[in-house]
Structures are given as structure tokens and as C-alpha cells.
XYZ file of C-alpha atoms in Angstrom:
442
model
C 114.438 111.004 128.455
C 118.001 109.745 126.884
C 119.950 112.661 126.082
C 121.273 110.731 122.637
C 117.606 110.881 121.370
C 116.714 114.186 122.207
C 116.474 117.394 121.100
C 116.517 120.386 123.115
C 113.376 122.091 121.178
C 110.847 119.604 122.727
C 112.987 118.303 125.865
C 112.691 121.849 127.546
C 108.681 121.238 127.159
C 109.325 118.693 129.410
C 111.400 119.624 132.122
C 111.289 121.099 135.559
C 110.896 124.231 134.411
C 108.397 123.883 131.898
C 106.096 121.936 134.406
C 105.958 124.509 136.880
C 105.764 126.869 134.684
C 102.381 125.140 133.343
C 101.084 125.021 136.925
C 101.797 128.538 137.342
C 100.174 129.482 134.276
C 96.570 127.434 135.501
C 96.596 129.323 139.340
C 97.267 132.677 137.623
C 93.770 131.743 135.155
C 92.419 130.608 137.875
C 93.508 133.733 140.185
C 91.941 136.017 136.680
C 88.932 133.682 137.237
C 87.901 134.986 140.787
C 88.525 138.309 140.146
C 86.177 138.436 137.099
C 84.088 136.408 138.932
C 83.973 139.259 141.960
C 86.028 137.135 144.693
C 89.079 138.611 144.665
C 89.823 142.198 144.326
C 91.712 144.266 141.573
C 94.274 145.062 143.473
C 95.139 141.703 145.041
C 94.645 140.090 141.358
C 97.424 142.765 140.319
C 99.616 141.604 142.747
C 99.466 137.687 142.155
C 99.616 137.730 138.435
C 102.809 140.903 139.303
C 104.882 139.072 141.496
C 103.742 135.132 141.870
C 106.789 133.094 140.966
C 108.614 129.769 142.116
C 112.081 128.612 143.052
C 112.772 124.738 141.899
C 115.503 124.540 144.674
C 112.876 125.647 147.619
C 110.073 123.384 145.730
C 112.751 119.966 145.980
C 113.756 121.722 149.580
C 109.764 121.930 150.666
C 108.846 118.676 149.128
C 111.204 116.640 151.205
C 108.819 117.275 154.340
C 105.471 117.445 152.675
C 105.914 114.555 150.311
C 103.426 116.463 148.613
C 104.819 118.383 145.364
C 101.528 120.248 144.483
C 101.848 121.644 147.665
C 105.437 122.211 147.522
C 105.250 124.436 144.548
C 101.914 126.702 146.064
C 104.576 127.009 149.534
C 106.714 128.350 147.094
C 104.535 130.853 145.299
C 103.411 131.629 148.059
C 106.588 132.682 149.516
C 106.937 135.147 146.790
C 103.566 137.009 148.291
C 101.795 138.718 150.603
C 98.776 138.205 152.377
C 97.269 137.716 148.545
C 98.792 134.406 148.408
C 95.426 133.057 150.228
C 93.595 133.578 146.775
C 96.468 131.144 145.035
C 94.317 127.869 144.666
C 91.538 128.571 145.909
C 88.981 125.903 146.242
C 90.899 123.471 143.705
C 92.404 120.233 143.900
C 95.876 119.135 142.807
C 94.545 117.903 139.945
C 92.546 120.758 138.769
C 96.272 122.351 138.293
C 98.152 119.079 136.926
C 95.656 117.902 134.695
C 94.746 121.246 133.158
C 98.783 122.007 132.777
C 99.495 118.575 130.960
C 97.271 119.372 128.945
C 98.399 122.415 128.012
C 101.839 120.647 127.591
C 100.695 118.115 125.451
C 98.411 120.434 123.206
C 101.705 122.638 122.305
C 104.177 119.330 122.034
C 101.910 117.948 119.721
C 101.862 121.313 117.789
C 105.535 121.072 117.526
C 104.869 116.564 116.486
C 102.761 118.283 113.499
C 105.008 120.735 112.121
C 107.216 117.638 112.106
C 104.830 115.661 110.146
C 104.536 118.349 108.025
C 108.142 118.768 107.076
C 108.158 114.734 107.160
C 105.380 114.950 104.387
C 107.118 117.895 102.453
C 110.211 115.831 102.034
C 108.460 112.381 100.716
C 105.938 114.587 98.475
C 109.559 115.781 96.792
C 111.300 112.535 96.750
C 108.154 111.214 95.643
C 107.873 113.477 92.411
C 111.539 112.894 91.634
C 110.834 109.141 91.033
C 107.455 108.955 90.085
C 108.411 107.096 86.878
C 111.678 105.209 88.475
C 110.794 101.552 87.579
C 111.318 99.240 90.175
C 109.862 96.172 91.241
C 106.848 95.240 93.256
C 107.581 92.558 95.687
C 104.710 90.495 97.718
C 105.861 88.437 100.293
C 109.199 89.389 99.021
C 108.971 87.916 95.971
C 109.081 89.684 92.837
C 105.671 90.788 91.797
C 105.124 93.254 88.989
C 106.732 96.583 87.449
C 105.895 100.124 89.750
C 107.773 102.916 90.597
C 109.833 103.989 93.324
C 107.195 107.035 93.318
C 104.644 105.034 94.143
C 106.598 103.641 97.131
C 106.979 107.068 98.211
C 103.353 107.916 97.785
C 101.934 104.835 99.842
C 104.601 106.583 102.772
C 102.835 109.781 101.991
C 99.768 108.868 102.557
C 100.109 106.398 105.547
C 101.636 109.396 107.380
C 99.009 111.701 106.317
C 96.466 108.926 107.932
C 98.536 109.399 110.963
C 98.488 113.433 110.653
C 95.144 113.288 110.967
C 94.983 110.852 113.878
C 97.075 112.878 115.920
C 95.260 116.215 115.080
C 92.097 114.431 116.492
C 94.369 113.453 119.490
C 94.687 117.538 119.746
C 91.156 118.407 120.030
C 90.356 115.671 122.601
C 93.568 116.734 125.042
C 92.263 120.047 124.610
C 90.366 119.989 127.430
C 90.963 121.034 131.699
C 89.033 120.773 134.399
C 88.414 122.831 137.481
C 85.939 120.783 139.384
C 87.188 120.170 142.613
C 88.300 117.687 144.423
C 85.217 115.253 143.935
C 84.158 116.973 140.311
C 80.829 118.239 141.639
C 81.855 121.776 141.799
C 80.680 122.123 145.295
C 83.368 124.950 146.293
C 83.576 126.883 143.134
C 80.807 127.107 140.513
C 80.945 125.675 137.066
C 81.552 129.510 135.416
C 84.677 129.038 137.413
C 85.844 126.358 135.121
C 84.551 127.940 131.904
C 86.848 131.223 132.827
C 89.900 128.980 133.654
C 89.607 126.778 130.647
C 88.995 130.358 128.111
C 91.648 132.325 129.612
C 93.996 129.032 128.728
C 92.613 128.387 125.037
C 91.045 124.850 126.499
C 87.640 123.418 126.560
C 86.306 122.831 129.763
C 85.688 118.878 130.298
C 81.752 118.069 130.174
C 81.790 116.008 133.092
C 84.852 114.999 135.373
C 85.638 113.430 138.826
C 89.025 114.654 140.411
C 90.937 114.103 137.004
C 90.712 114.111 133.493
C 89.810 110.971 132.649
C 92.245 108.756 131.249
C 91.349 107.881 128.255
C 92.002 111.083 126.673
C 95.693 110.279 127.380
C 95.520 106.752 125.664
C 94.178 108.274 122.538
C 97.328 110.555 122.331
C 99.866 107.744 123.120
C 97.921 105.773 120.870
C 98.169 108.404 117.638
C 101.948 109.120 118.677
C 102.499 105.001 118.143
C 100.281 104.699 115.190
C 102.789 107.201 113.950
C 105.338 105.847 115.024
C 104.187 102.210 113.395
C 104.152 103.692 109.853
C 107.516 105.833 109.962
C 109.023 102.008 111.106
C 107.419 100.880 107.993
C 109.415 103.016 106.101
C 112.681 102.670 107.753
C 112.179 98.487 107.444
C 111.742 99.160 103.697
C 114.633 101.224 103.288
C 116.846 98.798 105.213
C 115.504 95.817 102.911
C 116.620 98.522 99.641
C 119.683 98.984 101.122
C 120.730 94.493 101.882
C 124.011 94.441 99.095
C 121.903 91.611 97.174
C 118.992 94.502 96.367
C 121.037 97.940 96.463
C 118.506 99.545 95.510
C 118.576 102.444 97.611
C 121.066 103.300 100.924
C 121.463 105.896 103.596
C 123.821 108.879 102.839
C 127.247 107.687 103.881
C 129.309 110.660 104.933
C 132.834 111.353 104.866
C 134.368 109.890 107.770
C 131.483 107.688 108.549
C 132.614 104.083 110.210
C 130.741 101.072 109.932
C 132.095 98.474 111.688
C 134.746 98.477 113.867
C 136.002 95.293 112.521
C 134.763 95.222 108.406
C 136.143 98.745 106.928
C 133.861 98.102 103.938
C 130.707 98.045 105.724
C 127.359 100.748 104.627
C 125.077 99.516 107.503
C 121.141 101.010 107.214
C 122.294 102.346 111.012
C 119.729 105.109 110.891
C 116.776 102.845 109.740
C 117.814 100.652 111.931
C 117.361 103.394 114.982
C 114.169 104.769 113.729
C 113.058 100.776 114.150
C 114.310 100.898 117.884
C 112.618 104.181 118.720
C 109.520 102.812 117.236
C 109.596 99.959 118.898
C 110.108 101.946 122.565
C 107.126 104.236 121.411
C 104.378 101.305 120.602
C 105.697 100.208 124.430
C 103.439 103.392 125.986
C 100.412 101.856 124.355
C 100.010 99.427 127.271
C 100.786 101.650 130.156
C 98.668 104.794 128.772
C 95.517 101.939 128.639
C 96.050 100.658 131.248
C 95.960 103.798 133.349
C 92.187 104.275 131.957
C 90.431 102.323 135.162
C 91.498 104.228 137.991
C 90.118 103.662 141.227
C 86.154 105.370 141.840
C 86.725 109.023 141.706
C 90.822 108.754 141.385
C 93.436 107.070 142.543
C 97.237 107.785 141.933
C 98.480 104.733 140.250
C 98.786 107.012 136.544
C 101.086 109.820 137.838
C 104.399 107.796 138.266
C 103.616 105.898 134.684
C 102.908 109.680 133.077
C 105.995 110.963 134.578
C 107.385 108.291 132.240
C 105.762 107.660 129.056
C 104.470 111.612 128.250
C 108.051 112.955 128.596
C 109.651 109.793 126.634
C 106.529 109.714 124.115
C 107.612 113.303 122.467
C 110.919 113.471 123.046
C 110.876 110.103 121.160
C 108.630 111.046 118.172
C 110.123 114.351 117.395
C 113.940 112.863 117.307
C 112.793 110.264 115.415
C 110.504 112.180 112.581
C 113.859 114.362 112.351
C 115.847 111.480 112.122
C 113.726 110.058 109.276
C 112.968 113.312 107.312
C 116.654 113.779 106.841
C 116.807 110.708 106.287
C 114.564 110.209 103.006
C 115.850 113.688 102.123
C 119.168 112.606 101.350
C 118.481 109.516 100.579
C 120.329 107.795 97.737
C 118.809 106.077 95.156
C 119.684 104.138 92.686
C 117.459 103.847 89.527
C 119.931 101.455 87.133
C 119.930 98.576 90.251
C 116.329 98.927 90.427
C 115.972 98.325 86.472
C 118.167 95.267 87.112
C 116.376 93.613 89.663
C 113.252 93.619 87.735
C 114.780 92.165 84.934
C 116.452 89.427 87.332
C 113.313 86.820 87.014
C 113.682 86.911 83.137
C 110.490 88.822 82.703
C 108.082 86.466 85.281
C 106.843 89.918 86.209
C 104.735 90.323 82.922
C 102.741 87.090 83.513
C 99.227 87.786 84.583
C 99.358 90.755 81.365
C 99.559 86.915 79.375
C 97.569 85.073 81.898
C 94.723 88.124 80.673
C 94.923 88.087 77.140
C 94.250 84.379 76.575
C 90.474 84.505 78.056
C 89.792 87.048 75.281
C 91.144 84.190 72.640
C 88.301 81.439 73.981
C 90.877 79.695 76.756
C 88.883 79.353 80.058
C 91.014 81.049 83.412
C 91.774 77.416 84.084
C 93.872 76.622 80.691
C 95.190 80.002 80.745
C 96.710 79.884 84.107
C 98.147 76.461 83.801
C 99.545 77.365 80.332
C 100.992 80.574 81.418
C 102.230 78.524 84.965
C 104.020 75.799 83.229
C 106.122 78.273 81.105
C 106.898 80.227 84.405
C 108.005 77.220 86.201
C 110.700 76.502 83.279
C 111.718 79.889 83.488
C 112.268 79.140 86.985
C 114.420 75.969 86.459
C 116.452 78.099 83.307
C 117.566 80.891 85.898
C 118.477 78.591 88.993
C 120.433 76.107 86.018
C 121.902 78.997 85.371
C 120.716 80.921 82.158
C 120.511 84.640 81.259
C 117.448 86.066 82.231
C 118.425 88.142 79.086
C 120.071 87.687 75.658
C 121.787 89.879 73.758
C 118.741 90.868 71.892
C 117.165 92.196 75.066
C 115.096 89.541 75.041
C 113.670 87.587 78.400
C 113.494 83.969 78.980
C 110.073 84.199 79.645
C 109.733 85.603 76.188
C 111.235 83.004 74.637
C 109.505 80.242 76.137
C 106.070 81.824 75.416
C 106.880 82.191 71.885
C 108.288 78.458 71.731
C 104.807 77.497 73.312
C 102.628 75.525 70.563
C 99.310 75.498 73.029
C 100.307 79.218 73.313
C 100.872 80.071 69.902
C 97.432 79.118 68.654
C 95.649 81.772 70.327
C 98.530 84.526 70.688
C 100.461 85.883 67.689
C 103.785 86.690 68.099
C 102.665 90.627 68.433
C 100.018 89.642 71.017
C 102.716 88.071 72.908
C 105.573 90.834 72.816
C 102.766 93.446 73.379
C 102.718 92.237 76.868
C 106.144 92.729 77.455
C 105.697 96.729 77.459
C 106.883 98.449 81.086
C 104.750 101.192 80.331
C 102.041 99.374 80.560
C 102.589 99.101 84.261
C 103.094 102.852 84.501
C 99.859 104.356 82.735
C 98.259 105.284 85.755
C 100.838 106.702 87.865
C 99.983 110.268 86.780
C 96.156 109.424 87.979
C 97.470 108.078 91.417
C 99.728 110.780 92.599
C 96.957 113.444 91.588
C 94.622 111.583 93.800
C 97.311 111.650 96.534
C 99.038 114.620 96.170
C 96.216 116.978 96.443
């Protein structure tokens, strides 16, 4: 974990102290197990679940002879006992307590991953309703396309996050499960209501079938959700970096008082936050390989995941939840500007209201064929105009395209001059918007 891209609400989920307190939490269900289960007595129950603890010092101390740390940590508890501390772990494996405690750790990080998604979602849904009618234009393969809304923007970012809300809510129920099997899964030292007991008394599922671990693939469908996530909020932070390039300005990060640049330009307004969101992103996608990869273990286990989950789990949250803060404040104080936006899509001299001409003419007897070609060639000189130099504009608010469609004679026979200024209508472009965000905004 990198302190810079942390914050203390998840990294403490992570930690030392939040491990062990995990695996103390699975040997006390476990010790709750036996006794309902009529091995171990009231009494000695009472005095496990009264007085077990651990001491991280003693567990680093013990662990530098036993090169063992699940056994480190049970010297420990046990230390803080009597002769009850025989009934600590009793007929498990080390990975009946590891597994079962990650999960438990990953089940409440990703709680804490969804409320972020939620607020993430609350903030776009606002921004998104403040500019549902902000014209803007569409751009395919960054070209100008045709007349939206900076609404709808926001509403595609709604509702590729919401995809990845769900995703990761799956991911829940599938970590959701431990297992208490034993050191071979067979439950030959402790029967299967052993397990169930455990796995209620922690709010998991007991895994249907296991060998000495989890199996690993539960993990990779986490670490996959968490960069599936992390894939769309990068989508979002690349588009607000290309809104914020000086030639588009149609959008930039808050820049607050004080705020430096560059240490060499004064002027500079760089997208830095974007920018970092992109990084983190990019770092989070990198656990997709490892967390597969760790899928084929050797026959019944091997150890060849633990030192790449000692990685990638702690780094994989802490990640995701600085960076879906990062972004949320992001987009909630974004600035925007509307009058930039309305000047970029009048910068191609009104190419964007072709294929509303290119449609018209087929009603009027023209095959697709002639239509395209007629509406093409009067695009192209449009083209030529603007890089020669012209006004994509006149003083009569009128477009270039405009004017060369109503100086077409091949046009002109099948389009009046109404038919033809009739397609130049924004609103046009904007009918629906009321129909879309209902559908998405439910």
C-alpha cells in the first residue's frame, strides 16, 4: 500500500491488526462451534471467547523460529490461556482460519467499494440532470459527429458504473463463502455441521466442496469486478482530460487557490487528477493476471497464491476506494463550460446536420446512392472553405454548410429552401433526451 493513495478508512482493513483480528474472530466461531456441538464445555468456551487475545510483537517474536505465522499467532493466543487453549484450532488447518478470515475481509471492504459506488453514482446522476440539455458535440473517432448533450455523457458514465455495481455485488455473494474442512477438505477430523456452525456464526456460506483452500477462482472474480471498475472510472477520467486539452475547453478540473501547475509554465491547468485516476487504473487492471493466475494451484494446495495475495488484495482496495474518492470529487466540482461546448459544434460550419439531409432526400425519389454523394460533395467543400479559411458562420447565423446546400441545383430540385433549413434545428437532436435519462435514471 502507498501511503499517498490511501485512506485510512479502508487501509486499517488491511493491516496487522485487522488480519489477526479476522483470524481471531474464525477460532472463536470455531471455539462456539464445538461447544454447541458438545466438545468443549461451557465453562472452557467462556473462558476462550473471555480472555483469548494476541500480541503482534510476540507473533513477529514467535514467527522468527517457527517460520510458520499461523502458528505464531495460535502460540500467542495461546499464551493468553489456560489449559483451554487446547480447544483453540482444533482439528483445522491454516487455511480453514486464513481463507475463512479473507473472506470476511474482503466481504466488508467491498461493502465499504459499494457505498463508494454509490456516492460515485449519486454525484454523476446530479451532474447528469444539471446538463441534460447542455449541447455539445458527439465525436467518433474524435471527429465531430452530431449534436448531444453533456447529460448524456454523464448518463453513459452512469450507467457503465452501475454495470460495474452490479458486477462487484455478484463478486460479494461468491467471496461470501469459508471453509472448515480440514487439512485435505474431506472433513475427516471434524464433521461437516462443524463447518455449517463456523460459517453461520460468521454471516458466510459454507463452500460446497473444498480441498485445503478456497479455491481460487473466487478471488479472480473479485479482482476481476474491482478492474472492470476500475476500466470504466478510467474511461471517464480519459474523457475529461480530452474536455479539458486548451483547443476543446470544454470542461476542466477545479483549480484551487494556490494550486501550481508546472514548476516551469505559471499558466498551466493540467487534468492532474484525471490523469492519476488513469495511473491507479492502470495499477488495478495489473492484479487481473496475478489473481488468474493463482487459480491452478498444485493438487489439493500449494502456497504459490499467499505471497501474490499479500500483494494484490491489500493494493486492490486501498486502490479502488482512493481512486472512486478521487473521481467523485472530482465530477462533483467539476467545471463546465456550456458556451465552449456550443462553439465547438458550430466549428465544422454545421457538417454535424448532414445525415438529417442525407435522410430527407430518399423521401423526394433520390436513391441512398445519389443522396449520399450529393450530400458528400457539399461536405467536402465545406471542408476546403474552413481549412481556406472561411467562417463557419456569417453574421446571419448562418453555416457554410447551409449555404452550400441551398446553392446546390441537384439539391434544390428535390428540397425547398424550408426542407433544407428544417434540418438545421438542434432540437432535433435533443427530442429524446427526456426518454433516455428516464430509462436510465430509474
Amino acid at each position: 500500500m502507498v501511503e499517498r493513495y490511501s485512506r485510512e478508512i479502508m487501509a486499517k482493513k488491511w493491516d496487522m491488526q485487522a488480519k489477526y483480528d479476522a483470524w481471531l474472530k474464525v477460532e472463536l466461531a470455531a471455539v462456539k462451534a464445538w461447544n454447541k456441538l458438545g466438545l468443549i464445555n461451557d465453562t472452557d468456551c467462556e473462558k476462550i471467547l473471555k480472555n483469548a487475545k494476541f500480541d503482534i510483537a510476540r507473533i513477529d517474536e514467535i514467527e522468527k523460529t517457527t517460520k510458520h505465522d499461523v502458528i505464531a499467532f495460535l502460540t500467542s493466543v495461546s499464551e493468553s490461556l489456560g489449559e483451554e487453549s487446547r480447544f483453540v484450532h482444533y482439528a483445522m488447518t491454516s487455511s480453514d482460519c486464513i481463507d475463512t478470515a479473507v473472506a470476511l475481509q474482503i466481504k466488508e471492504s467491498l461493502d465499504l467499494i459499494l457505498e463508494d459506488v454509490s456516492l460515485l453514482l449519486e454525484v454523476i446522476k446530479k451532474r447528469a440532470l444539471e446538463h441534460k440539455n447542455t449541447l455539445m458535440v458527439g465525436r467518433s473517432h474524435g471527429i465531430h459527429g452530431e449534436p448531444i448533450t453533456f447529460g448524456l455523457v454523464l448518463a453513459i458514465w452512469y450507467d457503465e458504473i452501475l454495470h460495474a455495481k452490479e458486477l462487484l455485488e455478484h463478486a460479494r455473494e461468491v467471496i461470501s463463502y469459508g471453509k472448515i474442512s480440514g487439512a485435505m477438505g474431506n472433513f475427516a477430523h471434524a464433521p461437516l455441521e462443524f463447518e455449517e456452525e463456523v460459517c453461520k456464526n460468521l454471516d458466510l456460506k459454507p463452500a460446497p466442496v473444498s480441498n485445503q483452500v478456497i479455491q481460487r477462482d473466487r478471488y479472480a472474480q473479485v479482482i476481476s469486478a474491482i478492474a472492470i471498475l476500475a476500466s470504466s472510472c478510467e474511461q471517464i477520467a480519459v474523457a475529461i482530460r480530452h474536455f479539458q486539452r486548451t483547443e476543446v475547453y470544454e470542461a476542466e478540473e477545479y483549480f484551487s487557490a494556490g494550486q501550481k501547475g508546472s514548476s516551469a509554465m505559471p499558466h498551466k491547468r493540467n487534468p492532474v487528477l484525471s490523469e492519476n485516476i488513469t495511473g491507479l487504473c492502470r495499477v488495478l487492471r495489473s492484479f487481473v493476471t496475478p489473481a488468474l493466475e493463482n487459480v491452478a494451484l498444485w493438487h489439493e494446495r500449494d502456497i504459490s497464491h499467499s505471497s501474490v495475495e499479500r500483494f494484490i488484495l491489500p493494493d486492490a482496495f486501498v486502490t479502488a476506494d482512493f481512486m472512486l474518492m478521487r473521481l467523485t470529487n472530482l465530477i462533483d466540482k467539476l467545471l463546465v463550460y456550456p458556451e465552449n461546448m456550443m462553439k465547438n459544434l458550430n466549428l465544422t460550419g454545421g457538417l454535424v446536420f448532414s445525415q438529417r439531409v442525407l435522410l430527407e432526400l430518399p423521401f423526394k425519389g433520390i436513391s441512398r446512392e445519389e443522396a449520399y454523394k450529393i450530400v458528400q460533395r457539399n461536405a467536402m467543400k465545406v471542408w476546403a472553405d474552413l481549412q481556406n479559411g472561411k467562417a463557419a458562420i456569417n453574421e446571419k447565423n448562418e453555416s457554410l454548410f447551409l449555404l452550400a446546400l441551398l446553392a446546390d441545383e441537384d439539391l434544390r430540385k428535390s428540397l425547398s429552401e424550408e426542407d433544407i433549413r428544417r434540418c438545421f434545428d438542434y432540437n432535433y437532436y435533443t427530442k429524446n433526451v427526456d426518454a433516455i435519462f428516464a430509462r436510465t435514471f430509474k
